[in-house]
């Protein structure tokens, strides 16, 4: 798998994870540029259908970034996201797709360094798993 | 109206479903000329081949496409018919037989490793049984489908409505003979709880006669499934399993239902300490694919499954 650069779609909540990603940028932290970030209002807004659509459309992995437990701007959206990811990973495993390709992480607005670390870890994990779409994406 | 009804990979229930029309059949039958219907009248493929193009007004196909012969017959019926419809959940979405798709080669699973079909008994190659397709497919994967009469089997009310519309020559392209709105709209049960403290399978609990089945922890697919059956199963105490297919808004019914279930599950006060208990409740969803994709796997779950399978082949 030499030279394989995983493609990641990252759904980041506006209040925590997305702000954390911004902080990583303003602090000039280096991390792998493999993700296409999509800002959503809340991790609880991320539909399992979006995650699957991303995988079908060419992503090797999907990251959902939300607020730490207790910090959700909408009180409980991150808990909802956690339960959805739990079930979705079960379904993906049954279909023969590694559940590790869908990752949920808590990143606060002050955790720029943690965001960079999460991205590095996820890219390393996806490199280990290999591409989901064979050579260079669907079709 | 010249009618053809054909079965591919089917249990036969769809052919029987026409009898549910009851006395209305007596009025209906004189208006129909049955040109091809293997379950009722003796006609062979050769008879179908002799028909002119558009020699059939309306053809209804029930069953999943499982063999090469199924595909050939679907193509032949398409050529001979003005209107071709998917009748029942198998032709519409893949149905229960399409749950064979996740397996690694159905013949090996059923007959054991190393299974090979025997050579044909006769000398002629056409005596050989048709080959299994690598995947069970809904009708629309092979030929353009003009309309759908959904259900497992289609309820009598929807069959009656279909015939009324077809005889009036008023079928709309793409028409699905079921409601646009969710089954819950037709269900007489009352919804109260907005949280699920447990998930149960139908045999594990006696359903309260008036409360919403989902509120009682049963995985009822009513919220993501088209109405049109007057909520027959929930009225009888059984959760909806989704045979009429998803509402236009639901998209992939399994993922939509997964989302709804995950939203409703609660283990006391929400928060980190509740996570293990929440996971335990979610584990109560036994067999997620078979439950959430009971009928719709071929249409909605198969693209991801195909992705996984192709990747396994590349690696091997």
Tab-separated table of C-alpha atoms in Angstrom, chain B:
chain	number	residue	atom	x	y	z
B	1	UNK	CA	-56.742	-5.737	-20.958
B	2	UNK	CA	-54.133	-8.307	-21.941
B	3	UNK	CA	-52.442	-9.417	-18.723
B	4	UNK	CA	-49.302	-11.425	-18.027
B	5	UNK	CA	-48.177	-12.494	-14.562
B	6	UNK	CA	-44.838	-14.166	-14.080
B	7	UNK	CA	-42.805	-15.438	-11.138
B	8	UNK	CA	-39.043	-15.415	-10.885
B	9	UNK	CA	-37.358	-16.210	-7.541
B	10	UNK	CA	-40.616	-16.212	-5.626
B	11	UNK	CA	-42.428	-18.149	-2.895
B	12	UNK	CA	-45.724	-18.199	-4.801
B	13	UNK	CA	-47.466	-15.967	-2.277
B	14	UNK	CA	-47.816	-13.106	-4.745
B	15	UNK	CA	-49.749	-15.309	-7.186
B	16	UNK	CA	-52.066	-16.366	-4.368
B	17	UNK	CA	-52.527	-12.758	-3.243
B	18	UNK	CA	-54.885	-12.074	-6.182
B	19	UNK	CA	-57.424	-14.383	-4.491
B	20	UNK	CA	-57.588	-11.925	-1.602
B	21	UNK	CA	-59.699	-9.730	-3.884
B	22	UNK	CA	-62.561	-12.112	-3.089
B	23	UNK	CA	-65.911	-11.527	-4.824
B	24	UNK	CA	-64.432	-8.515	-6.664
B	25	UNK	CA	-62.583	-11.064	-8.811
B	26	UNK	CA	-65.899	-11.998	-10.443
B	27	UNK	CA	-66.266	-8.466	-11.812
B	28	UNK	CA	-62.587	-8.179	-12.673
B	29	UNK	CA	-61.942	-11.407	-14.560
B	30	UNK	CA	-64.218	-10.697	-17.579
B	31	UNK	CA	-62.200	-7.527	-18.200
B	32	UNK	CA	-58.900	-9.401	-18.354
B	33	UNK	CA	-57.425	-11.537	-21.085
B	34	UNK	CA	-54.746	-13.682	-19.475
B	35	UNK	CA	-52.107	-14.224	-22.139
B	36	UNK	CA	-49.395	-15.643	-19.894
B	37	UNK	CA	-49.567	-16.721	-16.232
B	38	UNK	CA	-47.709	-19.953	-15.443
B	39	UNK	CA	-49.350	-20.307	-12.014
B	40	UNK	CA	-52.817	-20.380	-13.619
B	41	UNK	CA	-52.678	-21.423	-17.247
B	42	UNK	CA	-50.386	-23.623	-19.285
B	43	UNK	CA	-48.274	-21.433	-21.506
B	44	UNK	CA	-44.602	-21.866	-22.236
B	45	UNK	CA	-41.794	-19.498	-22.961
B	46	UNK	CA	-42.182	-20.288	-26.679
B	47	UNK	CA	-45.765	-18.967	-26.552
B	48	UNK	CA	-44.498	-15.756	-25.030
B	49	UNK	CA	-41.806	-15.465	-27.696
B	50	UNK	CA	-44.468	-15.734	-30.424
B	51	UNK	CA	-46.333	-12.683	-29.139
B	52	UNK	CA	-45.761	-9.459	-31.076
B	53	UNK	CA	-43.954	-6.519	-29.464
B	54	UNK	CA	-46.385	-4.897	-27.035
B	55	UNK	CA	-48.644	-7.936	-27.356
B	56	UNK	CA	-49.186	-7.644	-23.602
B	57	UNK	CA	-50.825	-4.565	-22.115
B	58	UNK	CA	-49.653	-5.078	-18.549
B	59	UNK	CA	-47.107	-7.578	-17.216
B	60	UNK	CA	-46.621	-8.124	-13.496
B	61	UNK	CA	-43.411	-9.792	-12.349
B	62	UNK	CA	-43.139	-11.129	-8.824
B	63	UNK	CA	-39.967	-12.563	-7.312
B	64	UNK	CA	-36.310	-11.666	-7.122
B	65	UNK	CA	-33.972	-12.209	-10.082
B	66	UNK	CA	-31.817	-15.126	-8.975
B	67	UNK	CA	-30.852	-17.044	-12.125
B	68	UNK	CA	-29.824	-16.280	-15.687
B	69	UNK	CA	-33.208	-17.616	-16.808
B	70	UNK	CA	-34.984	-15.074	-14.552
B	71	UNK	CA	-33.097	-12.318	-16.344
B	72	UNK	CA	-33.952	-13.662	-19.803
B	73	UNK	CA	-37.643	-13.882	-18.897
B	74	UNK	CA	-37.643	-10.368	-17.466
B	75	UNK	CA	-36.117	-9.048	-20.686
B	76	UNK	CA	-38.594	-11.004	-22.809
B	77	UNK	CA	-41.567	-9.700	-20.822
B	78	UNK	CA	-40.218	-6.173	-21.065
B	79	UNK	CA	-40.045	-6.456	-24.846
B	80	UNK	CA	-43.574	-7.832	-25.172
B	81	UNK	CA	-45.311	-5.484	-22.713
B	82	UNK	CA	-46.579	-1.934	-22.896
B	83	UNK	CA	-46.422	-1.649	-19.106
B	84	UNK	CA	-44.149	-3.708	-16.885
B	85	UNK	CA	-44.613	-3.641	-13.129
B	86	UNK	CA	-42.801	-5.051	-10.121
B	87	UNK	CA	-45.391	-6.925	-8.073
B	88	UNK	CA	-44.441	-7.605	-4.478
B	89	UNK	CA	-41.420	-6.834	-2.333
B	90	UNK	CA	-39.000	-9.232	-4.091
B	91	UNK	CA	-39.341	-7.710	-7.559
B	92	UNK	CA	-39.554	-4.231	-5.992
B	93	UNK	CA	-36.650	-4.296	-3.498
B	94	UNK	CA	-35.129	-7.772	-3.560
B	95	UNK	CA	-37.289	-9.058	-0.726
B	96	UNK	CA	-36.441	-11.787	1.741
B	97	UNK	CA	-34.538	-13.970	-0.785
B	98	UNK	CA	-32.090	-11.104	-1.341
B	99	UNK	CA	-30.889	-11.533	2.253
B	100	UNK	CA	-28.777	-14.291	0.694
B	101	UNK	CA	-26.626	-11.525	-0.771
B	102	UNK	CA	-24.369	-10.948	2.254
B	103	UNK	CA	-23.232	-14.601	2.107
B	104	UNK	CA	-20.060	-15.762	0.424
B	105	UNK	CA	-21.605	-17.791	-2.373
B	106	UNK	CA	-25.010	-19.153	-1.466
B	107	UNK	CA	-24.422	-22.601	-2.984
B	108	UNK	CA	-21.410	-23.192	-0.711
B	109	UNK	CA	-23.389	-22.071	2.329
B	110	UNK	CA	-26.312	-24.376	1.551
B	111	UNK	CA	-24.558	-27.415	0.111
B	112	UNK	CA	-21.143	-27.241	1.744
B	113	UNK	CA	-17.668	-26.409	0.453
B	114	UNK	CA	-16.641	-27.705	-2.949
B	115	UNK	CA	-20.202	-27.812	-4.298
B	116	UNK	CA	-20.434	-27.975	-8.107
B	117	UNK	CA	-23.671	-28.330	-10.068
B	118	UNK	CA	-23.966	-31.729	-11.753
B	119	UNK	CA	-23.671	-31.848	-15.550
B	120	UNK	CA	-27.014	-31.894	-17.382
B	121	UNK	CA	-28.700	-35.302	-17.589
B	122	UNK	CA	-29.492	-34.997	-21.284
B	123	UNK	CA	-26.996	-34.513	-24.036
B	124	UNK	CA	-28.176	-31.061	-25.019
B	125	UNK	CA	-26.649	-28.047	-23.240
B	126	UNK	CA	-30.109	-26.507	-22.867
B	127	UNK	CA	-30.969	-29.329	-20.432
B	128	UNK	CA	-28.603	-27.764	-17.897
B	129	UNK	CA	-30.242	-25.804	-15.115
B	130	UNK	CA	-29.834	-22.028	-15.392
B	131	UNK	CA	-26.888	-20.563	-13.537
B	132	UNK	CA	-27.226	-18.649	-10.291
B	133	UNK	CA	-26.437	-14.950	-10.551
B	134	UNK	CA	-23.662	-13.746	-8.227
B	135	UNK	CA	-26.246	-11.588	-6.475
B	136	UNK	CA	-30.034	-11.619	-6.147
B	137	UNK	CA	-31.369	-8.530	-7.939
B	138	UNK	CA	-34.558	-6.486	-7.940
B	139	UNK	CA	-36.313	-6.231	-11.303
B	140	UNK	CA	-35.254	-2.617	-11.922
B	141	UNK	CA	-31.580	-3.668	-12.014
B	142	UNK	CA	-32.178	-5.516	-15.265
B	143	UNK	CA	-35.061	-3.836	-17.116
B	144	UNK	CA	-36.846	-0.483	-16.845
B	145	UNK	CA	-39.813	-0.859	-14.487
B	146	UNK	CA	-42.864	1.315	-15.131
B	147	UNK	CA	-44.680	0.931	-11.824
B	148	UNK	CA	-44.676	-0.964	-8.514
B	149	UNK	CA	-47.392	-2.803	-6.611
B	150	UNK	CA	-45.471	-3.290	-3.342
B	151	UNK	CA	-45.966	-5.614	-0.390
B	152	UNK	CA	-45.217	-9.090	0.867
B	153	UNK	CA	-47.575	-9.981	-0.632
B	154	UNK	CA	-49.340	-6.844	-1.918
B	155	UNK	CA	-52.464	-6.205	0.203
B	156	UNK	CA	-55.813	-6.728	-1.536
B	157	UNK	CA	-56.693	-3.048	-1.319
B	158	UNK	CA	-53.596	-2.060	-3.278
B	159	UNK	CA	-54.156	-4.789	-5.879
B	160	UNK	CA	-57.728	-3.577	-6.365
B	161	UNK	CA	-56.537	0.006	-6.755
B	162	UNK	CA	-53.914	-1.078	-9.262
B	163	UNK	CA	-56.466	-2.867	-11.448
B	164	UNK	CA	-58.861	0.079	-11.305
B	165	UNK	CA	-56.118	2.442	-12.473
B	166	UNK	CA	-54.729	0.040	-15.079
B	167	UNK	CA	-58.134	-0.677	-16.619
B	168	UNK	CA	-58.761	3.063	-16.876
B	169	UNK	CA	-55.396	3.362	-18.708
B	170	UNK	CA	-54.237	5.832	-16.080
B	171	UNK	CA	-50.977	4.328	-14.796
B	172	UNK	CA	-48.371	7.032	-14.239
B	173	UNK	CA	-44.736	6.192	-15.055
B	174	UNK	CA	-42.924	5.452	-11.799
B	175	UNK	CA	-46.158	5.064	-9.887
B	176	UNK	CA	-45.978	3.149	-6.614
B	177	UNK	CA	-49.355	1.801	-5.594
B	178	UNK	CA	-49.038	2.644	-1.896
B	179	UNK	CA	-49.208	5.753	0.287
B	180	UNK	CA	-46.535	8.457	0.210
B	181	UNK	CA	-46.912	8.925	3.950
B	182	UNK	CA	-45.563	6.628	6.647
B	183	UNK	CA	-47.452	3.656	7.972
B	184	UNK	CA	-47.709	5.360	11.394
B	185	UNK	CA	-50.301	7.711	9.869
B	186	UNK	CA	-52.639	4.731	9.434
B	187	UNK	CA	-51.794	2.982	12.683
B	188	UNK	CA	-54.445	3.192	15.436
B	189	UNK	CA	-51.919	2.660	18.217
B	190	UNK	CA	-51.111	5.631	20.440
B	191	UNK	CA	-47.645	7.016	20.801
B	192	UNK	CA	-46.553	8.339	24.189
B	193	UNK	CA	-43.037	7.493	25.298
B	194	UNK	CA	-40.225	9.194	23.469
B	195	UNK	CA	-37.506	6.980	24.861
B	196	UNK	CA	-36.615	3.313	24.672
B	197	UNK	CA	-35.163	1.618	27.735
B	198	UNK	CA	-35.016	-1.764	25.989
B	199	UNK	CA	-35.377	-3.413	22.601
B	200	UNK	CA	-37.339	-6.649	22.413
B	201	UNK	CA	-38.030	-9.113	19.635
B	202	UNK	CA	-41.695	-9.932	18.960
B	203	UNK	CA	-41.557	-13.321	20.692
B	204	UNK	CA	-40.054	-11.864	23.850
B	205	UNK	CA	-43.040	-9.776	24.912
B	206	UNK	CA	-46.802	-9.689	24.680
B	207	UNK	CA	-47.692	-6.419	23.016
B	208	UNK	CA	-49.991	-4.007	24.836
B	209	UNK	CA	-53.079	-3.806	22.587
B	210	UNK	CA	-53.255	-0.031	22.252
B	211	UNK	CA	-49.762	1.426	22.733
B	212	UNK	CA	-47.279	2.100	19.940
B	213	UNK	CA	-45.145	-1.009	19.391
B	214	UNK	CA	-41.985	1.044	19.038
B	215	UNK	CA	-42.694	2.596	22.446
B	216	UNK	CA	-42.824	-0.958	23.776
B	217	UNK	CA	-39.318	-1.602	22.478
B	218	UNK	CA	-40.262	-3.536	19.352
B	219	UNK	CA	-38.355	-2.600	16.212
B	220	UNK	CA	-41.370	-1.458	14.184
B	221	UNK	CA	-40.411	-0.047	10.792
B	222	UNK	CA	-43.636	1.962	10.535
B	223	UNK	CA	-41.903	5.373	10.703
B	224	UNK	CA	-39.853	4.700	7.544
B	225	UNK	CA	-42.326	2.516	5.611
B	226	UNK	CA	-45.077	3.508	3.204
B	227	UNK	CA	-48.643	3.180	4.364
B	228	UNK	CA	-51.257	1.453	2.243
B	229	UNK	CA	-51.954	-1.711	4.225
B	230	UNK	CA	-54.025	0.016	6.959
B	231	UNK	CA	-51.287	-1.038	9.417
B	232	UNK	CA	-52.348	-4.683	9.213
B	233	UNK	CA	-49.377	-6.071	11.167
B	234	UNK	CA	-49.329	-3.526	14.032
B	235	UNK	CA	-53.091	-4.008	14.422
B	236	UNK	CA	-52.394	-7.715	14.935
B	237	UNK	CA	-49.686	-6.991	17.514
B	238	UNK	CA	-46.729	-7.523	15.200
B	239	UNK	CA	-44.232	-4.776	14.369
B	240	UNK	CA	-44.062	-3.558	10.760
B	241	UNK	CA	-41.187	-5.212	8.924
B	242	UNK	CA	-41.218	-2.770	6.007
B	243	UNK	CA	-42.666	-4.799	3.123
B	244	UNK	CA	-44.232	-1.827	1.307
B	245	UNK	CA	-40.796	-0.241	1.019
B	246	UNK	CA	-39.504	3.087	2.297
B	247	UNK	CA	-41.400	6.349	2.028
B	248	UNK	CA	-39.937	8.713	-0.576
B	249	UNK	CA	-38.478	10.800	2.275
B	250	UNK	CA	-36.858	7.924	4.171
B	251	UNK	CA	-34.219	7.002	1.586
B	252	UNK	CA	-32.375	3.892	2.761
B	253	UNK	CA	-34.954	2.468	5.179
B	254	UNK	CA	-32.433	0.571	7.293
B	255	UNK	CA	-30.224	3.602	7.908
B	256	UNK	CA	-33.235	5.840	8.517
B	257	UNK	CA	-34.592	3.376	11.090
B	258	UNK	CA	-31.161	2.918	12.641
B	259	UNK	CA	-31.013	6.656	13.093
B	260	UNK	CA	-34.458	6.753	14.688
B	261	UNK	CA	-33.723	3.877	17.060
B	262	UNK	CA	-30.419	5.363	18.181
B	263	UNK	CA	-32.156	8.673	18.837
B	264	UNK	CA	-34.806	7.073	21.037
B	265	UNK	CA	-32.625	4.839	23.208
B	266	UNK	CA	-32.090	6.108	26.748
B	267	UNK	CA	-30.598	4.567	29.863
B	268	UNK	CA	-31.693	6.952	32.606
B	269	UNK	CA	-29.962	10.318	32.620
B	270	UNK	CA	-27.939	10.874	29.442
B	271	UNK	CA	-24.194	11.248	29.811
B	272	UNK	CA	-20.957	9.353	29.918
B	273	UNK	CA	-21.915	7.098	32.863
B	274	UNK	CA	-24.904	5.849	30.824
B	275	UNK	CA	-22.859	4.799	27.775
B	276	UNK	CA	-22.343	1.125	28.759
B	277	UNK	CA	-26.032	0.682	29.544
B	278	UNK	CA	-27.011	2.404	26.277
B	279	UNK	CA	-24.748	0.025	24.389
B	280	UNK	CA	-26.365	-2.912	26.160
B	281	UNK	CA	-29.795	-1.701	25.020
B	282	UNK	CA	-28.549	-1.224	21.452
B	283	UNK	CA	-27.192	-4.779	21.496
B	284	UNK	CA	-30.851	-5.781	21.781
B	285	UNK	CA	-31.051	-5.130	18.042
B	286	UNK	CA	-30.251	-8.710	17.110
B	287	UNK	CA	-29.454	-9.287	13.436
B	288	UNK	CA	-29.468	-5.632	12.288
B	289	UNK	CA	-29.248	-6.493	8.572
B	290	UNK	CA	-32.065	-9.039	8.666
B	291	UNK	CA	-34.263	-6.772	10.766
B	292	UNK	CA	-33.688	-3.389	9.149
B	293	UNK	CA	-33.169	-4.604	5.557
B	294	UNK	CA	-35.655	-7.468	5.674
B	295	UNK	CA	-37.007	-6.650	2.210
B	296	UNK	CA	-34.828	-3.815	0.959
B	297	UNK	CA	-31.333	-5.291	1.091
B	298	UNK	CA	-30.937	-5.848	-2.635
B	299	UNK	CA	-31.847	-2.290	-3.472
B	300	UNK	CA	-30.217	-0.367	-0.615
B	301	UNK	CA	-27.653	-2.514	1.234
B	302	UNK	CA	-26.082	-4.197	-1.778
B	303	UNK	CA	-23.907	-1.293	-3.025
B	304	UNK	CA	-21.893	-1.303	0.205
B	305	UNK	CA	-21.791	-5.069	0.285
B	306	UNK	CA	-20.518	-5.084	-3.282
B	307	UNK	CA	-17.796	-2.622	-2.298
B	308	UNK	CA	-16.670	-4.888	0.534
B	309	UNK	CA	-16.716	-7.976	-1.664
B	310	UNK	CA	-14.756	-6.376	-4.485
B	311	UNK	CA	-12.109	-5.294	-2.022
B	312	UNK	CA	-11.817	-8.811	-0.613
B	313	UNK	CA	-11.281	-10.074	-4.159
B	314	UNK	CA	-8.575	-7.481	-4.823
B	315	UNK	CA	-6.776	-8.490	-1.645
B	316	UNK	CA	-7.010	-12.238	-2.329
